[in-house]
Short mmCIF file of C-alpha atoms in Angstrom, two decimals:
data_model
loop_
_atom_site.label_atom_id
_atom_site.label_comp_id
_atom_site.label_asym_id
_atom_site.label_seq_id
_atom_site.Cartn_x
_atom_site.Cartn_y
_atom_site.Cartn_z
CA PHE A 1 0.00 0.00 0.00
CA SER A 2 2.02 2.98 -1.24
CA PRO A 3 0.43 6.02 -2.88
CA ARG A 4 3.79 7.74 -3.48
CA PRO A 5 4.60 6.33 -6.95
CA ALA A 6 1.18 7.13 -8.39
CA VAL A 7 1.05 10.63 -6.95
CA SER A 8 4.65 11.43 -7.81
CA GLN A 9 4.08 10.32 -11.38
CA VAL A 10 1.28 12.82 -11.79
CA ILE A 11 2.86 15.80 -10.04
CA ALA A 12 6.07 15.43 -12.05
CA PRO A 13 4.79 14.86 -15.58
CA ALA A 14 6.81 15.13 -18.73
CA GLU A 15 7.56 18.67 -19.90
CA PRO A 16 4.49 20.10 -21.63
CA ASP A 17 4.53 21.03 -25.26
CA PRO A 18 5.51 24.74 -25.48
CA ALA A 19 2.99 25.18 -28.28
CA ALA A 20 0.11 23.73 -26.29
CA SER A 21 -2.67 26.01 -25.08
CA PRO A 22 -3.20 26.44 -21.31
CA GLU A 23 -6.22 24.15 -21.54
CA GLU A 24 -4.21 21.44 -23.29
CA ALA A 25 -1.41 21.79 -20.76
CA ARG A 26 -3.78 20.87 -17.93
CA THR A 27 -2.98 17.21 -17.32
CA GLU A 28 -5.65 14.64 -16.62
CA LEU A 29 -5.44 11.45 -14.61
CA ASP A 30 -5.58 8.27 -16.63
CA GLU A 31 -8.34 5.93 -15.54
CA GLU A 32 -6.12 3.36 -13.82
CA MET A 33 -4.22 5.97 -11.83
CA GLU A 34 -7.44 7.75 -10.83
CA ASN A 35 -8.91 4.46 -9.61
CA ASP A 36 -5.80 3.77 -7.53
CA ILE A 37 -5.78 7.18 -5.87
CA CYS A 38 -9.53 7.08 -5.28
CA LYS A 39 -9.02 3.80 -3.42
CA VAL A 40 -6.61 5.66 -1.14
CA TRP A 41 -9.26 8.37 -0.72
CA ASP A 42 -11.88 5.82 0.31
CA MET A 43 -9.49 3.98 2.63
CA SER A 44 -8.42 7.20 4.34
CA MET A 45 -11.73 7.20 6.21
CA ASP A 46 -10.24 4.38 8.32
CA GLU A 47 -8.18 5.71 11.23
CA ASP A 48 -5.36 3.17 10.82
CA VAL A 49 -4.99 4.08 7.16
CA ALA A 50 -5.14 7.80 7.99
CA LEU A 51 -2.37 7.35 10.56
CA PHE A 52 -0.29 5.41 8.04
CA LEU A 53 -0.71 8.22 5.52
CA GLN A 54 0.41 10.73 8.10
CA GLU A 55 3.50 8.67 8.92
CA PHE A 56 4.13 8.40 5.18
CA ASN A 57 4.21 12.22 5.06
CA ALA A 58 1.18 12.35 2.77
CA PRO A 59 0.48 16.01 3.70
CA ASP A 60 3.94 16.94 2.37
CA ILE A 61 3.24 15.04 -0.84
CA PHE A 62 -0.03 16.90 -1.22
CA MET A 63 1.79 20.21 -0.74
CA GLY A 64 3.80 19.25 -3.81
CA VAL A 65 0.60 18.42 -5.67
CA PHE A 66 -0.92 21.81 -4.86
CA ALA A 67 2.25 23.58 -5.99
CA LYS A 68 2.87 21.73 -9.26
CA SER A 69 -0.21 19.92 -10.49
CA LYS A 70 -2.37 21.28 -13.28
CA CYS A 71 -4.87 18.47 -12.80
CA PRO A 72 -8.07 19.60 -11.00
CA ARG A 73 -9.17 16.04 -10.29
CA LEU A 74 -5.90 15.22 -8.55
CA THR A 75 -6.10 18.38 -6.45
CA GLU A 76 -9.67 17.52 -5.46
CA ILE A 77 -8.71 14.00 -4.41
CA CYS A 78 -5.71 15.16 -2.37
CA VAL A 79 -7.79 17.74 -0.49
CA GLY A 80 -10.46 15.07 0.01
CA ILE A 81 -7.94 12.68 1.53
CA LEU A 82 -6.75 15.40 3.89
CA GLY A 83 -10.38 16.04 4.80
CA ASN A 84 -10.84 12.40 5.75
CA MET A 85 -7.61 12.38 7.74
CA ALA A 86 -8.67 15.53 9.61
CA CYS A 87 -11.67 13.69 11.03
CA PHE A 88 -9.27 12.14 13.55
CA GLN A 89 -8.24 14.48 16.36
CA ASP A 90 -4.48 13.91 16.51
CA ILE A 91 -4.09 14.11 12.73
CA CYS A 92 -6.30 17.19 12.62
CA MET A 93 -4.06 18.89 15.18
CA SER A 94 -0.96 18.01 13.16
CA ILE A 95 -2.46 19.33 9.91
CA SER A 96 -3.78 22.46 11.58
CA LYS A 97 -0.46 23.40 13.20
CA ASP A 98 1.38 23.22 9.87
CA GLU A 99 1.33 26.89 8.95
CA ASN A 100 2.49 26.39 5.36
CA LEU A 101 -0.08 23.69 4.71
CA GLY A 102 -2.77 25.83 6.35
CA GLN A 103 -2.03 28.77 4.08
CA VAL A 104 -1.94 26.58 0.98
CA LEU A 105 -5.29 25.03 1.87
CA LEU A 106 -6.89 28.46 2.31
CA GLN A 107 -5.59 29.35 -1.14
CA ARG A 108 -7.61 26.45 -2.52
CA LEU A 109 -10.72 28.53 -1.78
CA CYS A 110 -9.66 30.65 -4.74
CA ASP A 111 -9.68 27.61 -7.03
CA SER A 112 -11.94 27.65 -10.06
CA ASP A 113 -12.82 23.95 -9.75
CA SER A 114 -16.10 23.34 -7.89
CA PRO A 115 -15.25 19.81 -6.67
CA THR A 116 -11.98 21.11 -5.21
CA LEU A 117 -13.84 23.98 -3.55
CA LEU A 118 -16.30 21.50 -2.06
CA GLU A 119 -13.57 19.31 -0.58
CA THR A 120 -11.70 22.36 0.71
CA SER A 121 -14.84 23.62 2.43
CA ARG A 122 -15.47 20.18 3.91
CA LEU A 123 -11.91 20.08 5.26
CA LEU A 124 -12.22 23.56 6.80
CA LEU A 125 -15.54 22.69 8.44
CA THR A 126 -14.03 19.52 9.89
CA CYS A 127 -11.17 21.50 11.42
CA LEU A 128 -13.41 24.29 12.69
CA SER A 129 -15.56 21.65 14.40
CA GLN A 130 -12.58 20.40 16.44
CA PRO A 131 -12.41 22.61 19.58
CA GLU A 132 -8.69 21.93 20.01
CA VAL A 133 -7.77 23.59 16.69
CA ALA A 134 -10.74 25.78 15.80
CA ASN A 135 -9.07 28.94 17.08
CA VAL A 136 -5.99 28.25 14.95
CA TRP A 137 -8.12 28.30 11.81
CA VAL A 138 -10.20 31.27 12.91
CA GLU A 139 -7.06 33.32 13.47
CA ARG A 140 -5.56 32.14 10.18
CA ILE A 141 -8.71 33.09 8.29
CA ARG A 142 -8.98 36.42 10.09
CA GLU A 143 -5.44 37.28 8.96
CA ASN A 144 -6.10 36.22 5.37
CA PRO A 145 -8.47 38.75 3.68
CA SER A 146 -8.62 36.71 0.47
CA VAL A 147 -10.77 34.12 2.27
CA TYR A 148 -13.56 36.67 2.62
CA ASP A 149 -13.37 37.57 -1.07
CA CYS A 150 -13.29 33.97 -2.26
CA VAL A 151 -16.18 32.92 0.01
CA CYS A 152 -18.27 35.88 -1.14
CA PHE A 153 -17.42 35.08 -4.76
CA ILE A 154 -18.65 31.51 -4.31
CA MET A 155 -21.85 32.56 -2.51
CA SER A 156 -22.70 35.21 -5.07
CA SER A 157 -21.87 33.34 -8.27
CA SER A 158 -21.99 29.57 -7.80
CA THR A 159 -25.00 27.49 -8.86
CA ASN A 160 -23.63 24.33 -7.25
CA VAL A 161 -26.06 23.77 -4.38
CA GLU A 162 -23.88 21.22 -2.58
CA LEU A 163 -20.95 23.64 -2.63
CA LEU A 164 -23.11 26.56 -1.48
CA VAL A 165 -24.43 24.55 1.47
CA LYS A 166 -20.94 23.50 2.59
CA VAL A 167 -19.53 27.04 2.23
CA GLY A 168 -22.54 28.31 4.17
CA GLU A 169 -21.79 25.83 6.96
CA VAL A 170 -18.21 27.14 7.11
CA VAL A 171 -19.38 30.77 7.36
CA ASP A 172 -22.03 29.86 9.95
CA LYS A 173 -19.41 28.06 12.05
CA LEU A 174 -16.94 30.94 11.74
CA PHE A 175 -19.49 33.54 12.81
CA ASP A 176 -20.65 31.36 15.68
CA LEU A 177 -17.08 30.86 16.88
CA ASP A 178 -15.77 34.40 16.59
CA GLU A 179 -17.72 37.65 16.74
CA GLU A 180 -14.65 39.69 15.87
CA LEU A 181 -14.24 37.87 12.58
CA MET A 182 -17.94 38.35 11.85
CA LEU A 183 -17.60 42.08 12.51
CA ASN A 184 -14.58 42.24 10.21
CA TRP A 185 -16.50 40.55 7.43
CA ILE A 186 -19.51 42.83 7.95
CA LYS A 187 -17.22 45.84 7.50
CA SER A 188 -15.29 44.33 4.56
CA GLY A 189 -15.94 44.99 0.91
CA THR A 190 -14.41 48.45 0.70
CA CYS A 191 -11.36 47.54 -1.37
CA ARG A 192 -10.71 45.43 -4.44
CA SER A 193 -8.71 42.28 -4.06
CA VAL A 194 -7.41 39.23 -5.84
CA GLY A 195 -9.79 36.35 -6.39
CA PRO A 196 -10.41 33.15 -8.38
CA SER A 197 -9.26 32.85 -11.94
CA VAL A 198 -9.46 30.14 -14.57
CA ASP A 199 -5.77 30.41 -15.36
CA ASP A 200 -2.80 31.31 -13.18
CA SER A 201 -3.20 35.08 -13.56
CA PRO A 202 -4.94 36.86 -10.68
CA GLU A 203 -8.31 38.45 -11.27
CA GLU A 204 -9.75 41.49 -9.55
CA LEU A 205 -13.04 40.93 -7.78
CA PRO A 206 -15.76 43.51 -7.25
CA ASP A 207 -16.33 45.00 -3.82
CA PHE A 208 -18.33 42.31 -2.07
CA LYS A 209 -20.79 43.05 0.72
CA ILE A 210 -21.63 40.09 2.90
CA VAL A 211 -25.42 40.48 3.03
CA PRO A 212 -26.12 40.45 -0.76
CA CYS A 213 -23.84 37.42 -1.12
CA ILE A 214 -25.70 35.53 1.61
CA LEU A 215 -29.03 36.39 -0.01
CA GLU A 216 -27.88 35.21 -3.43
CA ALA A 217 -26.75 31.88 -2.01
CA ALA A 218 -30.00 31.50 -0.05
CA LYS A 219 -32.01 32.05 -3.23
CA GLN A 220 -30.03 29.30 -4.96
CA VAL A 221 -30.53 26.71 -2.23
CA ARG A 222 -34.07 27.58 -1.07
CA SER A 223 -35.96 25.16 -3.30
CA ASP A 224 -33.40 22.34 -3.53
CA ASN A 225 -31.97 22.05 -0.04
CA PRO A 226 -34.00 22.85 3.10
CA GLU A 227 -30.97 22.23 5.31
CA GLY A 228 -28.97 24.72 3.26
CA LEU A 229 -31.70 27.33 3.60
CA ASP A 230 -31.64 26.76 7.36
CA VAL A 231 -27.89 27.42 7.36
CA TYR A 232 -28.12 30.71 5.47
CA MET A 233 -31.03 31.94 7.55
CA HIS A 234 -28.99 31.22 10.68
CA ILE A 235 -26.09 33.24 9.24
CA LEU A 236 -28.46 36.20 8.82
CA GLN A 237 -29.70 35.71 12.36
CA LEU A 238 -26.13 35.76 13.66
CA LEU A 239 -25.60 39.08 11.86
CA THR A 240 -28.51 40.59 13.79
CA THR A 241 -26.84 39.77 17.12
CA VAL A 242 -24.62 42.85 16.64
CA ASP A 243 -25.71 46.39 15.76
CA GLU A 244 -23.29 46.48 12.84
CA GLY A 245 -24.96 43.42 11.36
CA ILE A 246 -28.45 44.90 11.59
CA GLN A 247 -27.19 48.08 9.96
CA ALA A 248 -25.52 46.06 7.20
CA ILE A 249 -28.92 44.55 6.43
CA VAL A 250 -31.11 47.65 6.62
CA GLN A 251 -28.61 50.14 5.18
CA ALA A 252 -27.87 48.17 2.03
CA PRO A 253 -28.38 50.10 -1.23
CA ASP A 254 -31.93 48.75 -1.40
CA GLY A 255 -32.57 49.62 2.25
CA GLY A 256 -33.05 45.96 3.14
CA LYS A 257 -35.86 45.46 0.64
CA ASP A 258 -34.35 42.29 -0.86
CA THR A 259 -33.80 40.73 2.55
CA TRP A 260 -37.29 41.53 3.74
CA GLY A 261 -38.80 40.34 0.45
CA LEU A 262 -37.04 36.97 0.57
CA LEU A 263 -37.90 36.31 4.21
CA TYR A 264 -41.50 37.52 3.73
CA ASP A 265 -41.96 35.11 0.80
CA LEU A 266 -40.53 32.21 2.77
CA VAL A 267 -42.90 32.76 5.70
CA CYS A 268 -46.02 33.69 3.73
CA GLN A 269 -45.63 31.46 0.67
CA GLU A 270 -43.47 28.44 1.52
CA LEU A 271 -43.11 27.58 5.20
CA CYS A 272 -45.89 26.47 7.56
CA GLN A 273 -48.70 26.90 5.03
CA PRO A 274 -52.47 26.45 5.64
CA ASP A 275 -52.51 23.10 3.80
CA ASP A 276 -49.62 21.74 5.89
CA PRO A 277 -50.30 19.54 8.93
CA PRO A 278 -49.59 21.39 12.22
CA ILE A 279 -46.68 19.04 12.93
CA ILE A 280 -44.77 20.85 10.14
CA VAL A 281 -43.82 23.49 12.69
CA GLN A 282 -41.67 20.86 14.42
CA GLU A 283 -39.70 20.23 11.23
CA GLN A 284 -39.32 23.92 10.41
CA LYS A 285 -38.85 25.37 13.89
CA THR A 286 -35.17 26.29 13.54
CA VAL A 287 -35.41 27.95 10.13
CA LEU A 288 -38.61 29.76 11.17
CA ALA A 289 -36.93 31.02 14.34
CA SER A 290 -34.01 32.40 12.33
CA ILE A 291 -36.24 34.07 9.75
CA LEU A 292 -38.60 35.63 12.29
CA SER A 293 -35.66 36.84 14.36
CA VAL A 294 -34.24 38.73 11.37
CA LEU A 295 -37.67 40.12 10.42
CA SER A 296 -38.19 41.27 14.00
CA ALA A 297 -34.82 43.05 14.10
CA MET A 298 -35.52 44.72 10.75
CA PHE A 299 -39.03 45.77 11.74
CA ALA A 300 -37.84 47.26 15.01
CA SER A 301 -35.07 49.27 13.34
CA GLN A 302 -36.73 50.29 10.05
CA THR A 303 -40.42 50.97 10.69
CA GLU A 304 -40.26 53.95 8.34
CA GLN A 305 -39.30 51.79 5.35
CA GLU A 306 -41.96 51.23 2.72
CA TYR A 307 -41.62 47.45 2.88
CA THR A 308 -42.59 47.44 6.58
CA ARG A 309 -45.82 49.36 6.02
CA MET A 310 -48.68 47.42 7.55
CA ARG A 311 -50.89 47.63 4.49
CA LYS A 312 -48.42 45.25 2.81
CA ASN A 313 -47.89 42.98 5.78
CA MET A 314 -51.30 41.69 6.81
CA PRO A 315 -50.45 38.27 5.28
CA LEU A 316 -47.36 38.18 7.51
CA ILE A 317 -49.50 38.78 10.61
CA GLY A 318 -51.77 35.97 9.45
CA SER A 319 -48.74 33.67 9.05
CA LEU A 320 -47.43 34.53 12.51
CA ILE A 321 -50.76 33.64 14.09
CA ARG A 322 -50.92 30.40 12.10
CA ILE A 323 -47.47 29.46 13.43
CA LEU A 324 -48.73 30.05 16.97
CA GLN A 325 -51.83 27.96 16.26
CA TYR A 326 -49.70 25.10 14.96
CA MET A 327 -47.44 25.30 18.00
CA GLU A 328 -50.46 25.01 20.30
CA GLY A 329 -51.36 21.79 18.50
CA CYS A 330 -47.80 20.50 18.80
CA GLY A 331 -47.74 21.43 22.48
CA LYS A 332 -50.82 19.34 23.20
CA ARG A 333 -49.35 16.42 21.27
CA ALA A 334 -46.05 16.72 23.14
CA ALA A 335 -47.92 16.70 26.46
CA ASP A 336 -49.75 13.51 25.45
CA ASN A 337 -46.50 11.87 24.38
CA SER A 338 -44.88 12.87 27.67
CA LYS A 339 -47.59 11.11 29.64
CA GLU A 340 -47.29 7.99 27.50
CA SER A 341 -43.52 7.84 27.95
CA GLU A 342 -43.42 8.91 31.58
CA GLN A 343 -41.38 5.84 32.49
CA GLU A 344 -38.93 6.31 29.60
CA GLU A 345 -36.06 8.66 30.40
CA THR A 346 -35.02 9.13 26.77
CA GLY A 347 -38.60 9.90 25.79
CA ARG A 348 -38.83 12.70 28.34
CA THR A 349 -35.51 14.14 27.19
CA ASP A 350 -36.67 14.29 23.56
CA VAL A 351 -39.91 16.00 24.52
CA ASN A 352 -38.10 18.57 26.68
CA GLU A 353 -35.74 19.37 23.82
CA GLU A 354 -38.66 19.88 21.45
CA ASP A 355 -40.35 22.11 24.05
CA PHE A 356 -37.19 24.20 24.31
CA HIS A 357 -36.92 24.84 20.57
CA LEU A 358 -40.61 25.55 20.23
CA LYS A 359 -40.42 27.99 23.13
CA ILE A 360 -37.65 29.90 21.36
CA LEU A 361 -39.77 30.05 18.20
CA LYS A 362 -42.83 31.15 20.19
CA ASP A 363 -40.91 33.93 21.96
CA ILE A 364 -39.55 35.31 18.68
CA CYS A 365 -42.94 34.99 16.97
CA CYS A 366 -44.76 36.78 19.79
CA GLU A 367 -42.27 39.65 19.87
CA LEU A 368 -42.65 40.33 16.16
CA LEU A 369 -46.43 39.92 16.25
CA SER A 370 -46.80 42.32 19.18
CA ASN A 371 -44.71 44.98 17.42
CA MET A 372 -46.73 44.62 14.24
CA LEU A 373 -50.10 44.76 16.02
CA GLN A 374 -49.09 48.07 17.60
CA GLU A 375 -48.62 49.59 14.15
CA LEU A 376 -52.07 48.62 12.81
CA THR A 377 -54.52 51.34 11.81
CA LYS A 378 -58.28 51.03 11.38
CA GLU A 379 -57.78 50.72 7.61
CA ASN A 380 -55.16 47.96 8.03
CA THR A 381 -57.44 46.09 10.42
CA LEU A 382 -60.43 46.32 8.08
CA GLU A 383 -58.23 44.95 5.31
CA GLY A 384 -57.07 42.10 7.56
CA LEU A 385 -60.66 41.26 8.44
CA HIS A 386 -61.66 41.33 4.79
CA GLN A 387 -58.75 39.10 3.73
CA GLY A 388 -59.47 36.61 6.52
CA HIS A 389 -56.19 37.11 8.37
CA LEU A 390 -58.09 38.50 11.36
CA ASN A 391 -61.18 36.91 12.86
CA GLU A 392 -62.31 35.79 16.29
CA GLN A 393 -60.35 32.55 16.14
CA THR A 394 -57.05 34.10 15.01
CA CYS A 395 -57.36 37.08 17.35
CA SER A 396 -58.10 34.76 20.27
CA CYS A 397 -55.00 32.73 19.46
CA ALA A 398 -52.91 35.91 19.28
CA PHE A 399 -54.27 37.21 22.59
CA GLN A 400 -53.81 33.84 24.29
CA ASN A 401 -50.12 33.81 23.37
CA LEU A 402 -49.36 37.51 23.84
CA LEU A 403 -50.99 38.00 27.24
CA PRO A 404 -49.91 38.99 29.79
CA LEU A 405 -46.37 39.82 28.60
CA TYR A 406 -47.47 42.01 25.70
CA PHE A 407 -50.54 43.50 27.37
CA ALA A 408 -49.90 47.01 26.01
CA SER A 409 -49.75 45.75 22.42
CA VAL A 410 -52.96 43.75 22.79
CA GLU A 411 -54.73 46.67 24.41
CA SER A 412 -53.61 49.03 21.66
CA PHE A 413 -54.77 46.63 18.95
CA LEU A 414 -58.11 46.10 20.70
CA GLU A 415 -58.78 49.84 20.60
CA VAL A 416 -58.20 49.88 16.85
CA LEU A 417 -60.24 46.71 16.40
CA ARG A 418 -63.15 48.33 18.25
CA GLU A 419 -63.27 51.01 15.54
CA ALA A 420 -63.21 48.41 12.79
CA ASP A 421 -65.50 45.74 14.28
CA GLN A 422 -67.20 46.54 17.60
CA THR A 423 -68.85 43.12 17.88
CA LEU A 424 -65.57 41.24 17.47
CA ALA A 425 -63.89 43.51 20.01
CA ASP A 426 -66.70 42.90 22.52
CA ASN A 427 -66.48 39.12 22.05
CA LEU A 428 -62.74 39.18 22.64
CA GLU A 429 -63.19 41.23 25.79
CA LYS A 430 -65.58 38.60 27.11
CA ARG A 431 -63.05 35.84 26.38
CA PHE A 432 -60.22 37.79 28.02
CA PRO A 433 -61.65 39.52 31.11
CA SER A 434 -58.28 41.09 32.03
CA LEU A 435 -58.66 43.38 29.01
CA LYS A 436 -62.14 44.55 30.01
CA VAL A 437 -60.92 45.77 33.38
CA HIS A 438 -58.58 48.26 31.70
CA THR A 439 -60.99 49.59 29.05
#
């Protein structure tokens, strides 16, 4: 078992024909050699094989491949093997502490070959997921501005959904690990820099802003990969945890219109729809929580923007109430399951975890709903009643979930509702006596 002859043969090919075009000069693996190296790739998932490769100085061989090879497939395979080896803690630490190898691997993010980019992203995510070395990679990436440009280039231009998802996971992990790096990336995009190129000559990239790049990637993955959409929505949510991130969203050239429009469509047209079973909220709870969190931050900071005007957002209020209705149904089901599995420790743990995530979603949903109800006018309310978003059932659900924490919002909305539909307001007062005391 010795990969050295096969690899060496490829990275030290015969001198190319001086008259050959750059495309012709790009060597390709012959079928037999590719099969041999792919066997090594598959076997490297075994820890004993990975340790043997490390002792055989495979990372040094791969450094030679990255420096000399013109064969994209070989580069992809070598990065893939390193990715498999990095799954094992000791090897990951060894790879991560090699500064030269680390820099060379980051340069692979500027590759023009999608399979190589995918394997590079997988390798980075593996290393960032190892607590012992994560900080090494965060610091390395923070000190290497080209990573930002290459990642933004991929997010804004690639149509490869698998690659977009993996790059999104890397960005999500980076932002979760290091707020300083996230702040740096939020503020980046003010100077031109070197980025990917098909040949060996550098290519200037446009000034990338992080939010439009995230949105473009989210649009690409939204219909094909629910997990990928979840990742990109969580990245946006992480941005809203700092003031600079919220400002980056709402002070974009379009004033945040594209972000609001995408999230609005997801909530009102795709997620948790009327023809879905209530249990759907369990499957979509994390992505819904991220989306509603971003919408809530935008609404609170940009109420003067045209896209937040209530006359356009009655369907969003209806969707928020429907989410709360579905959660009530899931809560009752969870309670029943808890009773049935009272003697099963693992069963109780699962239910508690579901309760926790649903509570987070409920809290975010209620905060946004309360803020939106406070902005309703008589005309908005009449429109909501006419469209069916507001009725006794939906208003009762809203009040049930908002009281007593958001009493002021409910009371304000009830005053407006009284002008639009006195009978409905009276019925709601009867169902919620605490409101009648204060009117």
